[in-house]
Structures are given as C-alpha cells and as structure tokens.
PDB file of C-alpha atoms in Angstrom:
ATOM      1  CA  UNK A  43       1.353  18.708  -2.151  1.00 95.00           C
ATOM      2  CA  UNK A  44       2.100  18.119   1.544  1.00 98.00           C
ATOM      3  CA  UNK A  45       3.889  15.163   2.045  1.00 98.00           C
ATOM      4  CA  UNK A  46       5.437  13.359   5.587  1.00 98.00           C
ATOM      5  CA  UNK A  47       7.603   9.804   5.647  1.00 98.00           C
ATOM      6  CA  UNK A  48       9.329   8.771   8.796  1.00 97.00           C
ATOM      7  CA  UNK A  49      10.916   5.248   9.513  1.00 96.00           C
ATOM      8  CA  UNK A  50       9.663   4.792  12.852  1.00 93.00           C
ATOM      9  CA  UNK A  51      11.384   1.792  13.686  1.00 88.00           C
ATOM     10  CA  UNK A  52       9.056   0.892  16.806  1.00 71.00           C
ATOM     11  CA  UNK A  53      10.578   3.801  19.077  1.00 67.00           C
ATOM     12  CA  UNK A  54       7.751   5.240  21.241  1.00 73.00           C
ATOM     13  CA  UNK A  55       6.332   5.330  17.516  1.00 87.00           C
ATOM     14  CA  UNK A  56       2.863   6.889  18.213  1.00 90.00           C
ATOM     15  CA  UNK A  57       3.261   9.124  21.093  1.00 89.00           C
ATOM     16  CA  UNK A  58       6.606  10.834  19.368  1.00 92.00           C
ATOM     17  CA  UNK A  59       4.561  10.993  15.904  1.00 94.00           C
ATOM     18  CA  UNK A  60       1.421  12.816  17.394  1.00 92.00           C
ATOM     19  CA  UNK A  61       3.210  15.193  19.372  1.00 92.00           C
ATOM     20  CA  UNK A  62       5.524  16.414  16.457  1.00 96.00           C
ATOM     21  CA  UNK A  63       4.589  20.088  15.366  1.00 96.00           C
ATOM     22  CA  UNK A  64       4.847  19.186  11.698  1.00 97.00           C
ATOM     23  CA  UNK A  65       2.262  16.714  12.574  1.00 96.00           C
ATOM     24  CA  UNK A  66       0.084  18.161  15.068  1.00 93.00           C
ATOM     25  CA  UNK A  67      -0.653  20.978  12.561  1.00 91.00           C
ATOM     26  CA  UNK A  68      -2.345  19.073  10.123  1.00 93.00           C
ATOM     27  CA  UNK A  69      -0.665  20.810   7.091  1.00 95.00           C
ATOM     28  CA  UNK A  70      -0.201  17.733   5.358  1.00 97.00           C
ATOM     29  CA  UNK A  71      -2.083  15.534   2.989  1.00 98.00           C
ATOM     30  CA  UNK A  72      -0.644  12.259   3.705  1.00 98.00           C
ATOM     31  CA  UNK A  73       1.608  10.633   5.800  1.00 98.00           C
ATOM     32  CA  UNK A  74       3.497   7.428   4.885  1.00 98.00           C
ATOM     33  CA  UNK A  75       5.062   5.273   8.199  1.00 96.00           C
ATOM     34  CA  UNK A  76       8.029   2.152   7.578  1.00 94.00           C
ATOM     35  CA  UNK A  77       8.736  -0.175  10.081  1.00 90.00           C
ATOM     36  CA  UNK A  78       5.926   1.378  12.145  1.00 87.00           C
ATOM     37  CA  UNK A  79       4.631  -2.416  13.719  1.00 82.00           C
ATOM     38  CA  UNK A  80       1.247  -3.214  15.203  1.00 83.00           C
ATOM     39  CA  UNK A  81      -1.555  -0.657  15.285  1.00 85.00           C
ATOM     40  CA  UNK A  82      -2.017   1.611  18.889  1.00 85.00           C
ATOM     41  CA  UNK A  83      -4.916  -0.582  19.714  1.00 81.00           C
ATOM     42  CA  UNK A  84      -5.495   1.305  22.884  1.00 81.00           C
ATOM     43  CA  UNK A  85      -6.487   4.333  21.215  1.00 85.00           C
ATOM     44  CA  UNK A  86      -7.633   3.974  17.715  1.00 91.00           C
ATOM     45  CA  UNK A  87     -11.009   2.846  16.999  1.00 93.00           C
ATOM     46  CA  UNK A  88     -11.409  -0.005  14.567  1.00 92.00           C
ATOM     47  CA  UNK A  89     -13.117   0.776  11.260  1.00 93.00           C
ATOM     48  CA  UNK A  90     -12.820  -2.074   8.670  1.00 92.00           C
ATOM     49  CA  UNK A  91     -10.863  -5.363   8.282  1.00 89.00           C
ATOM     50  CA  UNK A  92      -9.487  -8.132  10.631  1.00 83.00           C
ATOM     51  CA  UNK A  93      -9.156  -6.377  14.199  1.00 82.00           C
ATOM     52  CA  UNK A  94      -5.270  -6.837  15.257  1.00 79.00           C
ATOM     53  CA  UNK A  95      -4.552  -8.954  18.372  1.00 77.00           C
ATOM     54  CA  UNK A  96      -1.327  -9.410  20.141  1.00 75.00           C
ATOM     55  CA  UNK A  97      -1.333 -13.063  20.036  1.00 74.00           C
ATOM     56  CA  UNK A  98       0.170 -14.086  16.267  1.00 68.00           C
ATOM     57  CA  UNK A  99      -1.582 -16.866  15.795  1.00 65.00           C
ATOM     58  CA  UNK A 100      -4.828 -15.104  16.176  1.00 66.00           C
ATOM     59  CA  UNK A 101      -3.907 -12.967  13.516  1.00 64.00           C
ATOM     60  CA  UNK A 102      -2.550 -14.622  11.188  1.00 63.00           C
ATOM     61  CA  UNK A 103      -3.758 -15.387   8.033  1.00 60.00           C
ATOM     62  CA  UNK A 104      -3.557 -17.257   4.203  1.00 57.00           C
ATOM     63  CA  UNK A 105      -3.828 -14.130   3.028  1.00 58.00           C
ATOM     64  CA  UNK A 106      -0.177 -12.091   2.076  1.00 66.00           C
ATOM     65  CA  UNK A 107      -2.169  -8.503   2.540  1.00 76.00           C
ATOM     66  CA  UNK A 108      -4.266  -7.722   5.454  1.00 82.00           C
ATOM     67  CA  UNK A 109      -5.534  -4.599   5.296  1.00 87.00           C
ATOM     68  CA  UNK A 110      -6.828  -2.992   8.570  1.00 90.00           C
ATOM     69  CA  UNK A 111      -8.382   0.421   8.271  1.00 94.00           C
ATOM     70  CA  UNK A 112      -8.311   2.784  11.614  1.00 95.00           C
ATOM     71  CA  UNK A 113      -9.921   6.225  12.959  1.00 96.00           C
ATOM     72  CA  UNK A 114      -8.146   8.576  15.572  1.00 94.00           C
ATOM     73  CA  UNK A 115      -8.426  11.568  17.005  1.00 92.00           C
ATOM     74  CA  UNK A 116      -5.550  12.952  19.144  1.00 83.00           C
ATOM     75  CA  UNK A 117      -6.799  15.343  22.747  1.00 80.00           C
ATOM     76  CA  UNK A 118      -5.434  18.596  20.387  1.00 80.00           C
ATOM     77  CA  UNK A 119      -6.450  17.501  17.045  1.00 83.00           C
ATOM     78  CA  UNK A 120      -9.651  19.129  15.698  1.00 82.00           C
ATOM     79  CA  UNK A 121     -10.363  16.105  13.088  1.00 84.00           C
ATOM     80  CA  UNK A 122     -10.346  12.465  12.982  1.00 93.00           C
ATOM     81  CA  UNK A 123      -7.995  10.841  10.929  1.00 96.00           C
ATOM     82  CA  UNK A 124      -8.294   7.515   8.832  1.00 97.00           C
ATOM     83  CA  UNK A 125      -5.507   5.298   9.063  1.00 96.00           C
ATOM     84  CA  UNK A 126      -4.966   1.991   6.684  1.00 95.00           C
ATOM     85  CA  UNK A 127      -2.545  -0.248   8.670  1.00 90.00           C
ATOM     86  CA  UNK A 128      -1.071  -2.949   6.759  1.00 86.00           C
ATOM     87  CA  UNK A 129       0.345  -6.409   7.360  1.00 79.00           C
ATOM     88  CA  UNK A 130       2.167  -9.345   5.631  1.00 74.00           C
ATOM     89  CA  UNK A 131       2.413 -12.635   6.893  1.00 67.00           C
ATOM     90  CA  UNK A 132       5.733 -13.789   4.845  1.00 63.00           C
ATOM     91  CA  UNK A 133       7.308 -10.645   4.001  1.00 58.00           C
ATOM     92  CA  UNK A 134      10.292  -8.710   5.860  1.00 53.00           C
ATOM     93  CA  UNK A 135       9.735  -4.868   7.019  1.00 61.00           C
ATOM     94  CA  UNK A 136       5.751  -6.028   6.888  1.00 69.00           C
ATOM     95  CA  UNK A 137       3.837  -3.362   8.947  1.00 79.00           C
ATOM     96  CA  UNK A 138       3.169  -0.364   6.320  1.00 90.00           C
ATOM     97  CA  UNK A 139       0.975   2.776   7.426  1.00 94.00           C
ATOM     98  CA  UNK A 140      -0.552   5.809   5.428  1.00 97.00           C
ATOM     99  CA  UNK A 141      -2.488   8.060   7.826  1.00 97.00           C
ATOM    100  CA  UNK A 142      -4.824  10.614   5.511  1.00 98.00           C
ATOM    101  CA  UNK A 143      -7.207  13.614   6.718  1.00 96.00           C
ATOM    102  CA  UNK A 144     -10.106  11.960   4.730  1.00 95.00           C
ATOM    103  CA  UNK A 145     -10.630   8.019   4.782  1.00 96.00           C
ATOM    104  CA  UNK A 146      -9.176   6.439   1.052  1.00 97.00           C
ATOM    105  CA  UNK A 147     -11.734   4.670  -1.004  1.00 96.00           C
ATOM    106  CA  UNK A 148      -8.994   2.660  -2.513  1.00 96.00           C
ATOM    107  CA  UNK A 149      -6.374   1.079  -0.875  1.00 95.00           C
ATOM    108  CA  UNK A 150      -4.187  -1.653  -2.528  1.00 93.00           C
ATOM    109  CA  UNK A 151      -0.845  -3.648  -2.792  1.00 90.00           C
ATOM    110  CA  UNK A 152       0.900  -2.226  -5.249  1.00 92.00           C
ATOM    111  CA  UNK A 153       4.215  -3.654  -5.536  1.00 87.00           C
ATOM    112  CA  UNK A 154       3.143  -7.562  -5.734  1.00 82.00           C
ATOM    113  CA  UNK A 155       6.459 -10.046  -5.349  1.00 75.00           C
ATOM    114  CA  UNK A 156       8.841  -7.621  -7.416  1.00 69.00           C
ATOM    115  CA  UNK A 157      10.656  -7.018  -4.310  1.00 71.00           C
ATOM    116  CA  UNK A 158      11.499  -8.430  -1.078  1.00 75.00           C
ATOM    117  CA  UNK A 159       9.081  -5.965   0.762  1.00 80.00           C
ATOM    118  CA  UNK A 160       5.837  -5.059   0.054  1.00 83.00           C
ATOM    119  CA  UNK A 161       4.864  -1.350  -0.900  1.00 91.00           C
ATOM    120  CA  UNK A 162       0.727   0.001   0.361  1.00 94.00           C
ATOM    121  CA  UNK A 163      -0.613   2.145  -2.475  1.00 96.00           C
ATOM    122  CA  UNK A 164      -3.512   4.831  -2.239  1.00 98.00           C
ATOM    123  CA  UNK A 165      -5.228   6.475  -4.755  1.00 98.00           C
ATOM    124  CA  UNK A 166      -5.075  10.637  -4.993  1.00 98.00           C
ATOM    125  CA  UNK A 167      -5.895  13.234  -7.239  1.00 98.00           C
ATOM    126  CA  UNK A 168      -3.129  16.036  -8.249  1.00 98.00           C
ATOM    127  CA  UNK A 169      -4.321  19.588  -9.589  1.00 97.00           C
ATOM    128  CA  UNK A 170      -2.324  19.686 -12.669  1.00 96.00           C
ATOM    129  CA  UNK A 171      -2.630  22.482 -15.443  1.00 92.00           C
ATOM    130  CA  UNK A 172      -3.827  19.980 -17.789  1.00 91.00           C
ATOM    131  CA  UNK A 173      -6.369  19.326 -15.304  1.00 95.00           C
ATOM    132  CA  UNK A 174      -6.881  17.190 -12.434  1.00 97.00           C
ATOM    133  CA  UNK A 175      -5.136  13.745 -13.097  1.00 97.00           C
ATOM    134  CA  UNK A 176      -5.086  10.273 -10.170  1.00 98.00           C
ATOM    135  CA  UNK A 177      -1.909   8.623 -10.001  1.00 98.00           C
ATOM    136  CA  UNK A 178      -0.742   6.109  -7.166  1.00 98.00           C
ATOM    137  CA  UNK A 179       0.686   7.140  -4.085  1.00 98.00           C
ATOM    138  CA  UNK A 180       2.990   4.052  -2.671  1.00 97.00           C
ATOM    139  CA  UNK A 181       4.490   3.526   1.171  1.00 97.00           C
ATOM    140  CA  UNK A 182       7.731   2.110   0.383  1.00 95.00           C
ATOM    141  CA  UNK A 183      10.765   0.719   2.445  1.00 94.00           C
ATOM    142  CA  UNK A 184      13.031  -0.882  -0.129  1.00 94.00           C
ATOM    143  CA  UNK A 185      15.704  -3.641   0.814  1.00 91.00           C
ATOM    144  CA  UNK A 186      18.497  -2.032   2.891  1.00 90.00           C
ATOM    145  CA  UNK A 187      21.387  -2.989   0.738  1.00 92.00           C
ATOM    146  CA  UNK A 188      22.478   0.245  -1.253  1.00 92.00           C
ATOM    147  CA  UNK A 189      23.472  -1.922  -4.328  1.00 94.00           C
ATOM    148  CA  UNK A 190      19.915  -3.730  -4.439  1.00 94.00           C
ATOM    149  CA  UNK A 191      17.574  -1.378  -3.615  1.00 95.00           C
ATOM    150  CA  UNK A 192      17.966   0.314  -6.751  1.00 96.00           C
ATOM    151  CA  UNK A 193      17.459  -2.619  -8.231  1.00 95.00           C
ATOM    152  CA  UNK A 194      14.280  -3.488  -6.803  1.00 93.00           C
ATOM    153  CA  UNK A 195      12.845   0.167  -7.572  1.00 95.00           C
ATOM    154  CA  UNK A 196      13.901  -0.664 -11.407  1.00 95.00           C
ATOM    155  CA  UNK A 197      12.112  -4.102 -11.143  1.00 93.00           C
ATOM    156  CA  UNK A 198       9.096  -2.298  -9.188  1.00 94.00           C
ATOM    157  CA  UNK A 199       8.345  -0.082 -12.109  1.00 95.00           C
ATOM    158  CA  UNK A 200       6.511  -2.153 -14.604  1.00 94.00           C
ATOM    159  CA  UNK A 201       4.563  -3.884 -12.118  1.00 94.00           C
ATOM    160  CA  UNK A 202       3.639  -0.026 -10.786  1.00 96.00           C
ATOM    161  CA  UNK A 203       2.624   1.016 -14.620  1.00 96.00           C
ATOM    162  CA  UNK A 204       0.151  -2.250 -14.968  1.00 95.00           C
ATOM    163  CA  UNK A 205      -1.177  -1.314 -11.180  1.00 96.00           C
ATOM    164  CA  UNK A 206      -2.090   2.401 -12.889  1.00 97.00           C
ATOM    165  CA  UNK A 207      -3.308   1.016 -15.819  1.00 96.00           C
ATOM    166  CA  UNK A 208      -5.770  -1.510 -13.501  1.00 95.00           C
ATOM    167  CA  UNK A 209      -6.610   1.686 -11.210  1.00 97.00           C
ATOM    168  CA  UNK A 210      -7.726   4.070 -14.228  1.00 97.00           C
ATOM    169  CA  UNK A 211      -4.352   6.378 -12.964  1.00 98.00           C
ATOM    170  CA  UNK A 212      -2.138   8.512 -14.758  1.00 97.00           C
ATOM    171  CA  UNK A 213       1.302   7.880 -12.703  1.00 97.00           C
ATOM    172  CA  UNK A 214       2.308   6.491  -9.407  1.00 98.00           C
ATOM    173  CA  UNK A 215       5.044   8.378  -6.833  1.00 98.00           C
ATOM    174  CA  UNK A 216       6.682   6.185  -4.195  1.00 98.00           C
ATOM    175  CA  UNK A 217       7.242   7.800  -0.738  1.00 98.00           C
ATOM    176  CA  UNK A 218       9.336   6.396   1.889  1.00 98.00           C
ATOM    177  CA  UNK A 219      12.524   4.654   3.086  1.00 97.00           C
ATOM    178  CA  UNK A 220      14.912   3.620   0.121  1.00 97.00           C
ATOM    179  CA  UNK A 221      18.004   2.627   1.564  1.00 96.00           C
ATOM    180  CA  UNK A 222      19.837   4.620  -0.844  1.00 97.00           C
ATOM    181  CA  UNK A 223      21.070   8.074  -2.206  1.00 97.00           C
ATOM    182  CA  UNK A 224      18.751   9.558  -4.658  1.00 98.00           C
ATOM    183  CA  UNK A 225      22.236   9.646  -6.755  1.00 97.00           C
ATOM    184  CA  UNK A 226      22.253   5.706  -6.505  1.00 97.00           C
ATOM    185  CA  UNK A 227      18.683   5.121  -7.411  1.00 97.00           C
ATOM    186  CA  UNK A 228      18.873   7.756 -10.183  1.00 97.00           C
ATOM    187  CA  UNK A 229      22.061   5.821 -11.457  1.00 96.00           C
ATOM    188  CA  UNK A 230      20.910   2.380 -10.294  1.00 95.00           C
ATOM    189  CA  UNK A 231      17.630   2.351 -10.709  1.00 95.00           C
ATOM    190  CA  UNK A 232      17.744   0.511 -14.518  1.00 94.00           C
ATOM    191  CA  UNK A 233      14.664   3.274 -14.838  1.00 94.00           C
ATOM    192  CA  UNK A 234      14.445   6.901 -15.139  1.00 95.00           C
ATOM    193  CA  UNK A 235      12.827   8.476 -12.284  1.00 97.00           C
ATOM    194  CA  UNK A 236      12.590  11.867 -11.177  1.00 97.00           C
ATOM    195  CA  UNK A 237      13.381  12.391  -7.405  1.00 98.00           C
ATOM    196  CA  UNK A 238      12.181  14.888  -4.677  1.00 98.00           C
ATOM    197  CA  UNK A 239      14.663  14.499  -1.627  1.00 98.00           C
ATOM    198  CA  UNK A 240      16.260  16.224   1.266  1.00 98.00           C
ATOM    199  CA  UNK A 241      19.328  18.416   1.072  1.00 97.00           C
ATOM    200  CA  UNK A 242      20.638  16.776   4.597  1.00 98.00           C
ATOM    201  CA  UNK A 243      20.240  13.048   5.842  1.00 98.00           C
ATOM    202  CA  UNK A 244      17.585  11.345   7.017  1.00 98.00           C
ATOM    203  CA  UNK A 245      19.105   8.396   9.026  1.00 97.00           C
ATOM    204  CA  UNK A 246      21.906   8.646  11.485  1.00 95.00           C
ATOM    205  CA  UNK A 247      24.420   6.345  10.090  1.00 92.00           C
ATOM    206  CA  UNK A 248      24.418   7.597   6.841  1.00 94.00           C
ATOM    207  CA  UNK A 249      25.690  10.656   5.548  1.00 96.00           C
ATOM    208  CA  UNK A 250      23.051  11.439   2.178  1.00 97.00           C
ATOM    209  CA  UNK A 251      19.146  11.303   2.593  1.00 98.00           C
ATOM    210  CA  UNK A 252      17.788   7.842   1.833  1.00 98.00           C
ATOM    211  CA  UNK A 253      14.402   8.983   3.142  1.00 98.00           C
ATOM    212  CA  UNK A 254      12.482  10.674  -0.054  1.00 98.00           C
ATOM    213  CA  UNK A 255       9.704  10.846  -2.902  1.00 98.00           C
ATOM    214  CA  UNK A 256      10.531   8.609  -6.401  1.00 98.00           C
ATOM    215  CA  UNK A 257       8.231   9.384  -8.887  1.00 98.00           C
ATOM    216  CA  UNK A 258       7.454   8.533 -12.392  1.00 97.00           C
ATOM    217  CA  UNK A 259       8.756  10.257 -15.059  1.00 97.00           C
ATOM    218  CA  UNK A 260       5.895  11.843 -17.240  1.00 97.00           C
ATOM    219  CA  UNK A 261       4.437  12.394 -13.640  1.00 97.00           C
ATOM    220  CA  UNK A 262       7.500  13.842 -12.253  1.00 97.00           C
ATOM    221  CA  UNK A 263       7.827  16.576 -16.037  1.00 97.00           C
ATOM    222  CA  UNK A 264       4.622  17.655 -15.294  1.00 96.00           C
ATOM    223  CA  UNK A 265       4.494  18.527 -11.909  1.00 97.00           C
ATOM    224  CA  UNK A 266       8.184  20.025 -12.166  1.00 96.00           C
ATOM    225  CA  UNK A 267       6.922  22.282 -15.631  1.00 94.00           C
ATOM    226  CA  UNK A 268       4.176  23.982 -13.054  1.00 94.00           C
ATOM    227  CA  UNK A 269       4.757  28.130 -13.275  1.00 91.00           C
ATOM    228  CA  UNK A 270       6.973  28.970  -9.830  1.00 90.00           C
ATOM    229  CA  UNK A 271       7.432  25.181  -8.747  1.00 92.00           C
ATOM    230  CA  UNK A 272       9.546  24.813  -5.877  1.00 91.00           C
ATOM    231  CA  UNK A 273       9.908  22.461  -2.964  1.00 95.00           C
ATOM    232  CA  UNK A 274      10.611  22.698   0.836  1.00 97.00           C
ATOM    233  CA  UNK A 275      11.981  19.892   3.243  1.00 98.00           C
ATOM    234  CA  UNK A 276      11.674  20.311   6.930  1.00 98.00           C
ATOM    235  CA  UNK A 277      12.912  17.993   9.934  1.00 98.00           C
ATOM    236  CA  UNK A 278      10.849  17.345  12.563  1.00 98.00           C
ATOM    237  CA  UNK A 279      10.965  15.967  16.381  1.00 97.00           C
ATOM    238  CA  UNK A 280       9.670  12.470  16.000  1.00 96.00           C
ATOM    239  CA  UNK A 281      13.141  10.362  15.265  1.00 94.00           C
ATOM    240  CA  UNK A 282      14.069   7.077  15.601  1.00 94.00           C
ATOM    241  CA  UNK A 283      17.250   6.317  13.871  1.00 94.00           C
ATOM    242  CA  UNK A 284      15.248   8.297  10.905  1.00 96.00           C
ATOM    243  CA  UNK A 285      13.888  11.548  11.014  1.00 96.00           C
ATOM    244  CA  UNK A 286      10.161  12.545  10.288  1.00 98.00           C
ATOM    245  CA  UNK A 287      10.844  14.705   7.046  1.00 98.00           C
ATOM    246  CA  UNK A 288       7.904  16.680   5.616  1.00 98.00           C
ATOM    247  CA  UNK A 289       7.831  17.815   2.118  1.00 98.00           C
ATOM    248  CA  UNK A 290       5.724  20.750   0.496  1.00 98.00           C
ATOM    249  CA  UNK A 291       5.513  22.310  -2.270  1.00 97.00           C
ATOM    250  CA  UNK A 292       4.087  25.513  -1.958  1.00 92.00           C
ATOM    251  CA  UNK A 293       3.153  26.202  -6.152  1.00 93.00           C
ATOM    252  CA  UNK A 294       2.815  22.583  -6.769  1.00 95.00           C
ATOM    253  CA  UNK A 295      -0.254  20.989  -7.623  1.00 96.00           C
ATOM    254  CA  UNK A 296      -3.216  20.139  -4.900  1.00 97.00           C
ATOM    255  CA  UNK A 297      -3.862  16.797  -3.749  1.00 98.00           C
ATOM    256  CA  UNK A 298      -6.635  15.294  -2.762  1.00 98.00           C
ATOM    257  CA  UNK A 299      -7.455  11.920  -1.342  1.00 98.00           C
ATOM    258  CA  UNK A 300      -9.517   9.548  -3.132  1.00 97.00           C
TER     259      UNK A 300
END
C-alpha cells in the first residue's frame, strides 16, 4: 500500500507535484490532492465528463458533483496516468483530485451533506490474508477548525458504512487533509478509528501532522494483524503550506485499483 496526500493549495500545484522524486518514481498506488483547483488544461487530455473552462458560468452546473476524468503523461514518465478531477458548485474546499496508475471504474461522492466539504471516493482492492477484500478509498479535506473536524469525521462515518454497503465493499479509509491531530480525531472523533500518520508535521503553522490516513476499524485490525506490518512516512519537495507526504507499507497488503 503506497499512498501520497498533499494540500496543494494552488502553489505552482502541477509543475511542483510532477517534478517531486516521490512522484516521478511512480512507486505509489494512488495519490489524493486538497485544495488542488482547476484541472492543467494545457496539458492533460480530456477523457470523460464536462470539459472544464475558465469562464464559471460555462461550467457551472445543477449538478453538486461534476466529475471530470483526465489522462497525462509527464516528458519522464513511462505511463499515462488517469486522473478524476472533481468539482462542487456550492461547497467550500470544492476541487478534489485522485491521480491512479490505472483509470478507476468507479468513482463516487462519498461523503454526501454530512460535512461542510465534500470527500471523492474510489474503489480498490487490498490483498488481505483472508483474501482479497474492496473497501473505499476517500480524498478528504475536513473543516479547518480543530474542534469540528473531528466532529464531522464522527458524523461522516455512517454515511461512509451505507456508501460500502451500496458499493459491495468491505471498509472505507479516508486520506487527506484533516485539520487536526490524529490525537484529536482519535479523541474527538465520537467514532473509533484507527489512524496511519506522520511522526513530524505536515503544515507549517502547526506543530502535529494533520495530513494522514483514517481508516475504519475492522479495516484498520486487519491490515495492522498482517505478519511484519510496518509503515514508512517520507516528505517530499512539492510544498505549499503542506507537504507532499507519501506513505508505504512495505509488508502491508497490495492494492489495486478498481
């Protein structure tokens, strides 16, 4: 499980992104972008879904999700990837991004209204020792208020259980930009959730990590009772006022995109 989040807050986003070694070396599965804006419509070719245009009104639509699904393939990079570029009309932080090695089959919105953002949700596989098992995979950037964002996750969680139960998957793990210590969400939450995070901050205002991996609990006990599992963070160039943070775990389970 190879894992990268980054808040890119609209700094030189795309050029700093490509050019970061933890990125250019496709070792990663997925990567999940926050605050990441409108798609590089100079260089990616359009695949499926409204094409994005600079002028608003253009764009806009009735619809609360538009999904807008991508191919690119950086000078260096020996693949194309498959980007799903989301956007909300009426809802704060609204430009979501997963970029995967192979294109998803299913891409949703998995959060609904049980927050004030919206969270993008893919479907993958995991290689577990009871044998291969889907869950969720969620893009998330959670309210920045430290007190509410825990709150949100806690209200998040049933709606994320009926989402697997509609998508015939086993668990759901959030990835992204939580405003919060994994000590507040694990305290705050209202929930129990397991958490994968950093040992060193992610943001440059704030001392603790709020840039990390939530994830179910059955989910989270069965990945964590895998023989020899352990877990790796790494920092990497891109930053904006967050850091590009990969995470791996080197005897955890595989995981494909679906």
């Amino acid at each position: 499980m190879r894992i990268i989040t980054w808040n890119a807050n609209r700094t030189n986003r795309w050029d700093l992104l490509w050019a970061d070694p933890l990125v250019a070396g496709l070792a990663w599965d997925v990567i999940c972008l926050q605050e990441v804006g409108n798609p590089d419509v100079a260089h990616w070719t359009h695949a499926q879904g409204p094409v994005w245009t600079q002028d608003r009104a253009a764009r806009d639509t009735d619809e609360s999700f538009v999904q807008r699904r991508y191919t690119y393939q950086p000078a260096h990079y020996p693949a194309v990837l498959h980007i799903t570029h989301t956007e909300w009309g009426n809802r704060q932080k609204n430009h979501l991004t997963i970029i995967t090695q192979t294109r998803p089959a299913w891409a949703a919105e998995i959060g609904g209204d049980m927050s004030d953002r919206p969270v993008l949700g893919i479907k993958v596989r995991l290689a577990l020792p009871a044998g291969p098992t889907d869950v969720l995979l969620g893009c998330v950037h959670l309210v920045a208020n430290r007190t509410k964002s825990p709150q949100e996750l806690g209200a998040l969680v049933p709606y994320l259980d009926d989402m697997c139960r509609e998508a015939n998957a086993q668990g759901w793990l959030l990835v992204g930009d939580f405003n919060c210590s994994p000590t507040e969400m694990v305290q705050s939450a209202g929930r129990t959730v397991g958490v994968w995070y950093p040992p060193f901050p992610t943001q440059n205002s704030i001392g603790e990590p709020i840039d990390y991996v939530v994830v179910e609990p059955h989910l989270y006990q069965a990945v964590m009772a895998m023989p020899g599992i352990s877990g790796n963070w790494e920092q990497g160039t891109a930053a904006s006022d967050h850091r590009l943070v990969r995470y791996t775990q080197p005897n955890g389970p595989a995981l494909q995109v679906l």
